[in-house]
Coordinates of C-alpha atoms and ligand atoms in Angstrom, one line a residue:
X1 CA -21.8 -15.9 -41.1
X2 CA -23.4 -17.0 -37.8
X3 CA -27.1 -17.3 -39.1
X4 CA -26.8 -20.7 -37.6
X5 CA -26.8 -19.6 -34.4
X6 CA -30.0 -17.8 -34.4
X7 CA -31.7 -18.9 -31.1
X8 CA -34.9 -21.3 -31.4
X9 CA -36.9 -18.5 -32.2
X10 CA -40.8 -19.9 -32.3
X11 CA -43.8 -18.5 -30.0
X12 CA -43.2 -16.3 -26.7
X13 CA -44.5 -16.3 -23.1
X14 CA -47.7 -14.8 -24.9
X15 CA -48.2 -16.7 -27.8
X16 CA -47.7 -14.0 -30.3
X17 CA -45.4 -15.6 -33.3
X18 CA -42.1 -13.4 -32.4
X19 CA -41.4 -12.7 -36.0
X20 CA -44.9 -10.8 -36.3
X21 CA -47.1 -9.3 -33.7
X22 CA -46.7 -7.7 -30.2
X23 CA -43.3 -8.5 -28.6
X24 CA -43.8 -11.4 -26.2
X25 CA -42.2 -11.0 -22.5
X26 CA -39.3 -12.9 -22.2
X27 CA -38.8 -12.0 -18.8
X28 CA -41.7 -11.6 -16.0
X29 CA -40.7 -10.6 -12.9
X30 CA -43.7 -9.6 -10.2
X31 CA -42.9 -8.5 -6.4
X32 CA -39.7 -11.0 -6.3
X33 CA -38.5 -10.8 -2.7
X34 CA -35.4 -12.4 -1.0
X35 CA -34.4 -12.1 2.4
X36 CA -31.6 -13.7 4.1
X37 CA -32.2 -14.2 7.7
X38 CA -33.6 -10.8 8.6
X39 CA -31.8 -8.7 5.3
X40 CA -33.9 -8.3 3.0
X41 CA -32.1 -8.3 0.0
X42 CA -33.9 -8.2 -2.9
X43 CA -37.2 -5.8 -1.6
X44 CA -40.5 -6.8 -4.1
X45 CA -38.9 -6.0 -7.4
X46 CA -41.2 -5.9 -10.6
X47 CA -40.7 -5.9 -14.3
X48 CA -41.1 -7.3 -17.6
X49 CA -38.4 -7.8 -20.4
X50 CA -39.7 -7.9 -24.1
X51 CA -38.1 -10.6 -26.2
X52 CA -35.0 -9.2 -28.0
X53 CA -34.8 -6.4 -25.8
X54 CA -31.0 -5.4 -24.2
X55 CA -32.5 -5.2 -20.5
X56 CA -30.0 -3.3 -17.9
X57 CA -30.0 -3.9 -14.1
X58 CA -28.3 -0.4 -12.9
X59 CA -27.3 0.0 -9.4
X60 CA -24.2 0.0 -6.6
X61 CA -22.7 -2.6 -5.4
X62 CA -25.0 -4.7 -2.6
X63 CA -28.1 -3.2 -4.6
X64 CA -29.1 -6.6 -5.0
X65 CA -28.5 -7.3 -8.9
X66 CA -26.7 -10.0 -8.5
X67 CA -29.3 -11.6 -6.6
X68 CA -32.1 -10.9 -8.6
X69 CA -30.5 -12.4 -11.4
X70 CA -29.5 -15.8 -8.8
X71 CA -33.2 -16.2 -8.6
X72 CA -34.1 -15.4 -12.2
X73 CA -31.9 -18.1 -13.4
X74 CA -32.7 -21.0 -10.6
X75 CA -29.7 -20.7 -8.9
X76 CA -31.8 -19.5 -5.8
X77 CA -35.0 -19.7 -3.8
X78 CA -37.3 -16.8 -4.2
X79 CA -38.4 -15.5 -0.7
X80 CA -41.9 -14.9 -1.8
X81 CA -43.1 -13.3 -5.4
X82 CA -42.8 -14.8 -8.7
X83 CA -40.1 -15.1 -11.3
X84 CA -41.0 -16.6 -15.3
X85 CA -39.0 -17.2 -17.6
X86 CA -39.9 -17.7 -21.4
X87 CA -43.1 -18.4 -19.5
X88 CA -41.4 -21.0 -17.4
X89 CA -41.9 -20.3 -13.7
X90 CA -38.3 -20.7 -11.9
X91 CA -40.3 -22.6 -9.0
X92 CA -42.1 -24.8 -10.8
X93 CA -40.4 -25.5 -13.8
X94 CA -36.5 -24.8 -13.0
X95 CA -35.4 -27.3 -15.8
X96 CA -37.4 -25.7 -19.0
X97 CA -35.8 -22.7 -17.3
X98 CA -32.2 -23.7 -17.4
X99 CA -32.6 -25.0 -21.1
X100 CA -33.9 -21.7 -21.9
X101 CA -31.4 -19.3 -20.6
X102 CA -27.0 -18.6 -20.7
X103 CA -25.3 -17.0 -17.5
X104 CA -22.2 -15.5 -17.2
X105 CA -21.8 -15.3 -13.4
X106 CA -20.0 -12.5 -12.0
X107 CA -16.7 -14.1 -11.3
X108 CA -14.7 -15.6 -13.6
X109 CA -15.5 -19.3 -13.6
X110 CA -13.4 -21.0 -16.7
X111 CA -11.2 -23.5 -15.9
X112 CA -7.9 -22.3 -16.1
X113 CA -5.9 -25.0 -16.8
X114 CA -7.6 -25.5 -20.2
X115 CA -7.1 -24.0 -23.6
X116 CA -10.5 -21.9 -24.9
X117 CA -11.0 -24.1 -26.9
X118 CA -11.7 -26.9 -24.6
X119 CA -13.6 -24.9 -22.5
X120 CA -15.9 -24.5 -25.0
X121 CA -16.3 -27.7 -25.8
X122 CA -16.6 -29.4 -22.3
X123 CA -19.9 -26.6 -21.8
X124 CA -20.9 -27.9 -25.4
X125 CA -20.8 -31.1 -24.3
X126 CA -22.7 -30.3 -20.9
X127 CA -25.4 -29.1 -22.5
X128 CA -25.5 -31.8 -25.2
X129 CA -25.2 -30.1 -28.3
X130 CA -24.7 -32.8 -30.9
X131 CA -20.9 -33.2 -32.1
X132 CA -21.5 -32.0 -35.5
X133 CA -23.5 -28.7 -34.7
X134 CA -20.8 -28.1 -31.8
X135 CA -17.9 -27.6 -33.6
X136 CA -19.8 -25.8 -36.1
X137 CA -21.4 -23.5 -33.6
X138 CA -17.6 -22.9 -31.3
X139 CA -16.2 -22.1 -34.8
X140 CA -18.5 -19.4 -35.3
X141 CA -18.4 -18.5 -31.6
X142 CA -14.8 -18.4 -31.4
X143 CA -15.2 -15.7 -34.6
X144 CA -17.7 -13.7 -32.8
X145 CA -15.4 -12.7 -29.7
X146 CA -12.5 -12.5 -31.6
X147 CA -10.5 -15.4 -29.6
X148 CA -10.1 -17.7 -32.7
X149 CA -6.4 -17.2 -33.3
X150 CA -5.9 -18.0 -29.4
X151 CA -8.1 -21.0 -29.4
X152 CA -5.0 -23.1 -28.3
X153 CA -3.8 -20.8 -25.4
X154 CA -4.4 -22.0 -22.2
X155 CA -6.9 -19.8 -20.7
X156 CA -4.5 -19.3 -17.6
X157 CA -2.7 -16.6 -19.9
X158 CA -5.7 -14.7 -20.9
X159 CA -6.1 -10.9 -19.7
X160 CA -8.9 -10.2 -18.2
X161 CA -11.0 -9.3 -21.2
X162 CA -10.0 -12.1 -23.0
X163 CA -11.4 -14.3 -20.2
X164 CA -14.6 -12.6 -19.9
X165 CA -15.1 -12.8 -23.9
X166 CA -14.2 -16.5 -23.7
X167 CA -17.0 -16.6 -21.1
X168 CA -19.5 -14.9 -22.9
X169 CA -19.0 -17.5 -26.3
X170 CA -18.9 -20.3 -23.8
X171 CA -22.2 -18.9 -22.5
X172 CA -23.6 -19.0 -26.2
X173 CA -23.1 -22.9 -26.8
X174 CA -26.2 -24.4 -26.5
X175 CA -27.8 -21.3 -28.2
X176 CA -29.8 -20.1 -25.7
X177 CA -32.6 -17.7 -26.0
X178 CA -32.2 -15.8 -22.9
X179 CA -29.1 -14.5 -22.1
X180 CA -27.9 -13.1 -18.4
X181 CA -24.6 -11.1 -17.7
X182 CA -23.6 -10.8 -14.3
X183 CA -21.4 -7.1 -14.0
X184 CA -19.4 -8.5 -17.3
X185 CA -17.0 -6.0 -17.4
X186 CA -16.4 -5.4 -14.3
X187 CA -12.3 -4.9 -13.4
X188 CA -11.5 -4.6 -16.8
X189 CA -9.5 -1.9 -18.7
X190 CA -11.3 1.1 -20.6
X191 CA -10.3 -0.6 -23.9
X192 CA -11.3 -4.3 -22.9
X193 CA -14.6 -2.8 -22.1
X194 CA -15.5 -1.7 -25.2
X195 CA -14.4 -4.6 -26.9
X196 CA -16.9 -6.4 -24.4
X197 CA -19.6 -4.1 -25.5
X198 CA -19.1 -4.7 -29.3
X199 CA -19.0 -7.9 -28.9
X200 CA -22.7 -8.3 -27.3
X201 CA -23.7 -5.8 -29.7
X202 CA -22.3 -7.7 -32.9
X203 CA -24.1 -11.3 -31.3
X204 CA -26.9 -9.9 -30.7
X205 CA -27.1 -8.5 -34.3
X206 CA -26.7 -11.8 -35.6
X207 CA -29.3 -14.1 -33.5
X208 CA -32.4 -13.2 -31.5
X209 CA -31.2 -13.2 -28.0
X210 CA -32.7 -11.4 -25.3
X211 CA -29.7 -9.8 -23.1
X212 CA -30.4 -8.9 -19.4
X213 CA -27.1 -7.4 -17.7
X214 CA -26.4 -6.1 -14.7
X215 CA -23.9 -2.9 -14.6
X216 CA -22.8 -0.1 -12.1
X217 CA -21.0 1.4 -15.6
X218 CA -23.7 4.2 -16.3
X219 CA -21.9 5.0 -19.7
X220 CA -22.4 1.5 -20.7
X221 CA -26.0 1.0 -19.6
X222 CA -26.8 4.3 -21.8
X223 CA -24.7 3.2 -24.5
X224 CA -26.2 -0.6 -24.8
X225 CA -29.2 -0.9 -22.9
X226 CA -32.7 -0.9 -24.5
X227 CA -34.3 -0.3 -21.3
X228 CA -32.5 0.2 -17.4
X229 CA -34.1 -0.4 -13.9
X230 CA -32.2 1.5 -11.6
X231 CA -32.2 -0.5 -8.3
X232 CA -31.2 0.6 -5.0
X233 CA -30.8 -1.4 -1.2
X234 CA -33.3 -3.7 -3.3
X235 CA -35.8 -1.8 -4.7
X236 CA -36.4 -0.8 -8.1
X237 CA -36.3 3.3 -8.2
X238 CA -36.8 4.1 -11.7
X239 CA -37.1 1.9 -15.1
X240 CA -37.2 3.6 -18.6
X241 CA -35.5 4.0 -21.6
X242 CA -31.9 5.7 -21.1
X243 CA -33.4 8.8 -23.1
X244 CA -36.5 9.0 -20.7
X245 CA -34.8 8.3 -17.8
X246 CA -32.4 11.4 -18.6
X247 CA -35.5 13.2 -19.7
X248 CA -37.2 12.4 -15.9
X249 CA -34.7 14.5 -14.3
X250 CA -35.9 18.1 -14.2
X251 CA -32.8 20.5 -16.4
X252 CA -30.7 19.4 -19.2
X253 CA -27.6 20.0 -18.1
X254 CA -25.5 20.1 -15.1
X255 CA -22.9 22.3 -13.9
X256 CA -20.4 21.9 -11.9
X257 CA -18.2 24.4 -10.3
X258 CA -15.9 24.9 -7.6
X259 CA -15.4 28.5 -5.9
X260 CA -13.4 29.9 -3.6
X261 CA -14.4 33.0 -1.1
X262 CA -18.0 31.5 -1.5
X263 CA -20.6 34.2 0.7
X264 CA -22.6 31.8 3.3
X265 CA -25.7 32.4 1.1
X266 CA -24.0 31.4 -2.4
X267 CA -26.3 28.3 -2.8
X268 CA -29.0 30.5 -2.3
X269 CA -27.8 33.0 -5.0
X270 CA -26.9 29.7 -7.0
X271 CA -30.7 29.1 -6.8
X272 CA -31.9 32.2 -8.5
X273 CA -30.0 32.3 -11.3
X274 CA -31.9 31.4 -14.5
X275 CA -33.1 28.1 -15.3
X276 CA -31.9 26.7 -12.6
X277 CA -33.8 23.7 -11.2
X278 CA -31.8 22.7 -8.4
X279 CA -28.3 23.1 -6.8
X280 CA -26.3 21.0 -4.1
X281 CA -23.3 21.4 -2.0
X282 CA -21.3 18.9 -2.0
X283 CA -18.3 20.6 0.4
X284 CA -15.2 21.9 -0.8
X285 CA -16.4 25.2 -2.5
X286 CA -17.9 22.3 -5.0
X287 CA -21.7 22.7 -6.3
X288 CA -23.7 20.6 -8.5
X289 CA -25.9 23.2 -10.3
X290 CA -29.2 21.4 -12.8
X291 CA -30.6 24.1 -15.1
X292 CA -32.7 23.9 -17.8
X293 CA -30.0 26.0 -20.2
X294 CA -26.6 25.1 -19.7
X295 CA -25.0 27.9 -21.3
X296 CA -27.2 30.7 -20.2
X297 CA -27.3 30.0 -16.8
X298 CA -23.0 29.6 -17.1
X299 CA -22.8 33.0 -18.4
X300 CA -24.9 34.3 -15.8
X301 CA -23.0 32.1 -12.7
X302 CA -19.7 33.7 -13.9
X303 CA -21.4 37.4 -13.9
X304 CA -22.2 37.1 -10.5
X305 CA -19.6 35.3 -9.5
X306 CA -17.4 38.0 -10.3
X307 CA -19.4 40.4 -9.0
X308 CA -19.6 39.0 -6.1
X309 CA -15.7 39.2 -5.5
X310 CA -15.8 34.9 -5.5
X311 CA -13.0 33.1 -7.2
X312 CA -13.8 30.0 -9.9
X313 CA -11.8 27.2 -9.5
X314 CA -13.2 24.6 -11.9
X315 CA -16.4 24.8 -14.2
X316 CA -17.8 22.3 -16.5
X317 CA -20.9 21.8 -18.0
X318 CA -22.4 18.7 -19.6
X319 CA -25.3 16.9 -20.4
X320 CA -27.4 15.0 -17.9
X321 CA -26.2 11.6 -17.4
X322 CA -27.6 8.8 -15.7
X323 CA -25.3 9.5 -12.6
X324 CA -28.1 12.6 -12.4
X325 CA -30.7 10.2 -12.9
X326 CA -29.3 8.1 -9.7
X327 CA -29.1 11.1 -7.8
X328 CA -32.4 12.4 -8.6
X329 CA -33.7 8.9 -7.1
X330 CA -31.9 8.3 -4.5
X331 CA -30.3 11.3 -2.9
X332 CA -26.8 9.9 -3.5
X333 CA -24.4 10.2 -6.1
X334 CA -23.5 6.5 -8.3
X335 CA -19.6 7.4 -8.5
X336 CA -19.6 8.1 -4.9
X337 CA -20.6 4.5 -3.9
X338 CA -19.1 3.2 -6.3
X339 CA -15.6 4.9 -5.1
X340 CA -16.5 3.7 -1.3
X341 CA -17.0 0.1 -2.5
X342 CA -14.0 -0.2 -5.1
X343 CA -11.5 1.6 -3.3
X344 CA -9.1 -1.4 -4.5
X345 CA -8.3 -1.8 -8.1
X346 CA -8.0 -5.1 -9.3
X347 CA -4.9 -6.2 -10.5
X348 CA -4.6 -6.3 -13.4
X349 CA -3.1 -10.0 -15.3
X350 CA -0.1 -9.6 -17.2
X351 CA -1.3 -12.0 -20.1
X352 CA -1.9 -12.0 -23.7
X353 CA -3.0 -8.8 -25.3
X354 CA -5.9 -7.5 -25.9
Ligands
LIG401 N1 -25.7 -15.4 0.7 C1 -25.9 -14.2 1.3 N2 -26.2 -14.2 2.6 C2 -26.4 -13.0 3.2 N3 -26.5 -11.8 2.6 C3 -26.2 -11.8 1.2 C4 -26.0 -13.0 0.5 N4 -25.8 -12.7 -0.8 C5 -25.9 -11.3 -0.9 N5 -26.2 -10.8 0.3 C6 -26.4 -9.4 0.6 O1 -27.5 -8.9 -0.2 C7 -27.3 -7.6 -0.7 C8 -27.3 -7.6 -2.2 O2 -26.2 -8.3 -2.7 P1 -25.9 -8.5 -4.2 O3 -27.2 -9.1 -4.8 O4 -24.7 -9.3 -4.4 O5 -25.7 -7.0 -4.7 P2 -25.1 -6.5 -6.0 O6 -24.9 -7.6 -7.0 O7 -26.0 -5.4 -6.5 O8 -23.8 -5.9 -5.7 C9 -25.9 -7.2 -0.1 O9 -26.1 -6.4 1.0 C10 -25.3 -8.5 0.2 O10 -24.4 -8.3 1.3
LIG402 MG1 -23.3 -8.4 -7.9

């Protein structure tokens, strides 16, 4: 349905044709620094994105994502280190760059006052896609994120996901090959999230686009990323695939439990228990416990715990997730910054539905 939309395909950064051969690097990033005034903000980040590859930038907020995608997309000077793009430097050659690439900032940036329809077009128009193949291509766009039956609403009474799925089509217009979302679902409802992730899953199904987004959602980064560099105070701490990322952290589950009547040496006694690979207090009678075998190393917690005269209070067990990835580079838990630096909720719009 949207075959015409497929992105100029042709040859990549390394000259391999991308329908055959090694996957080119659409994106080539190598010791990018950028330092405001004294801040350093972005720290000699390196790494390379494959052509058609779902690329996520993981990390709490001031980790310098945003940033990093500023200067991958000409928006701002690199400090020192170098930044290509479809084998276009972003120094040299901004302009190839630009032609090459679709941003969706991280706020919301459509003009309000206009229906979606129009602000398709006027981007359309911007980026001079002839007449005929834009109303063609906004057609199918409009289809793709689900907003043709409100093509006519102004974009004023949009919620919040419908805005940011507006953005995303209007992002699309000029098909470009290289596509870069800023936190795109950032502030918006559990459902409007999802939607957002089909959506870039269902595009990029139908046209060879190469997606780099930036995310402090660890569910979604596991759920739609290829690949995820963790960054952190502007440094990249880990990059793998979700699975090996998950894999990196030594255990396969983690507990945790809250006690009360804890002894002084319970983390201690935590330690021992089997499979265990590590265990952290984190106050409150609360412990994160890593093991190696979830369910063995639950039956024998709640042994001793008994034993021992100390009272459970809560006890869950799960799978790793790539919150124990964070902590296991950094020290510090993701949900924890992320609950210091969105202690507001934003409001949300009363608007249209969904
Ligand atoms: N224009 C600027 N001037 C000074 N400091 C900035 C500027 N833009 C961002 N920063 C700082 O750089 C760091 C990284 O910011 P940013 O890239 O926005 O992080 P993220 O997108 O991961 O939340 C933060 O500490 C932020 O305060
Ligand atoms: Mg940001």
């Amino acid at each position: 349905m949207i075959t015409d939309l497929h992105a100029n395909g042709g040859t990549g950064t390394n000259g391999h044709d991308s329908a055959g051969g090694p996957k080119a690097n659409a994106i080539e990033v190598e010791n990018i620094v950028k330092k405001y005034g004294d801040f350093t903000a972005v720290d000699g980040v390196s790494f390379q994105v494959k052509e058609g590859e779902i690329f996520g930038l993981l990390g709490p907020n001031g980790a310098g994502k945003s940033t990093l995608i500023r200067m991958m997309t000409t928006l701002i000077p690199i400090t020192a280190g170098s930044a290509r793009i479809a084998g276009h430097d972003v120094e040299r050659e901004p302009d190839a760059v630009r032609r090459t690439i679709g941003v969706i900032p991280q706020a919301l940036t459509s003009d309000l006052d206009l229906t979606i329809e129009e602000n398709l077009n006027i981007y359309a128009k911007l980026y001079d896609v002839p007449a005929k193949k834009r109303k063609a291509t906004i057609e199918e766009l409009l289809e793709v994120v689900d907003l043709t039956k409100w093509r006519s609403a102004q974009t004023k009474t949009l919620s919040g996901g419908m805005r940011r799925r507006l953005e995303i089509a209007r992002g699309l217009v000029h098909s470009p090959r290289i596509f870069f979302l800023d936190e795109p679902t950032t502030g918006l409802d559990p459902v409007s999230r999802v939607s957002v992730w089909e959506m870039l899953t269902n595009i990029k199904s139908h046209r060879e686009l190469t997606i780099l987004i930036t995310t402090h959602y660890m569910d979604e980064a596991d759920r739609l990323c290829d690949r995820i560099a963790i960054v952190d105070h502007g440094k990249l701490v880990a990059l793998d695939t979700p699975a090996a990322l998950k894999a990196s952290v030594p255990g396969s589950n983690v507990i945790e439990a809250q006690f009360e009547n804890a002894p002084a040496d319970w983390e201690q006694r935590l330690r021992k228990l089997g499979d265990v690979t590590s265990v952290q207090h984190e106050g409150a009678g609360m412990y994160r416990i890593l093991t190696g075998n979830g369910s063995q190393t639950t039956t024998a917690l709640v042994e001793s715990a008994v034993k021992a005269g100390v009272g459970i209070k809560s006890l869950s067990v799960q799978n790793t997730t790539l919150d124990d990835v964070f902590v296991h580079y950094t020290g510090r838990q993701l949900r924890d910054e992320l609950q210091k630096a969105y202690a507001f909720v934003m409001p949300q719009r009363p608007g249209l539905q969904p």
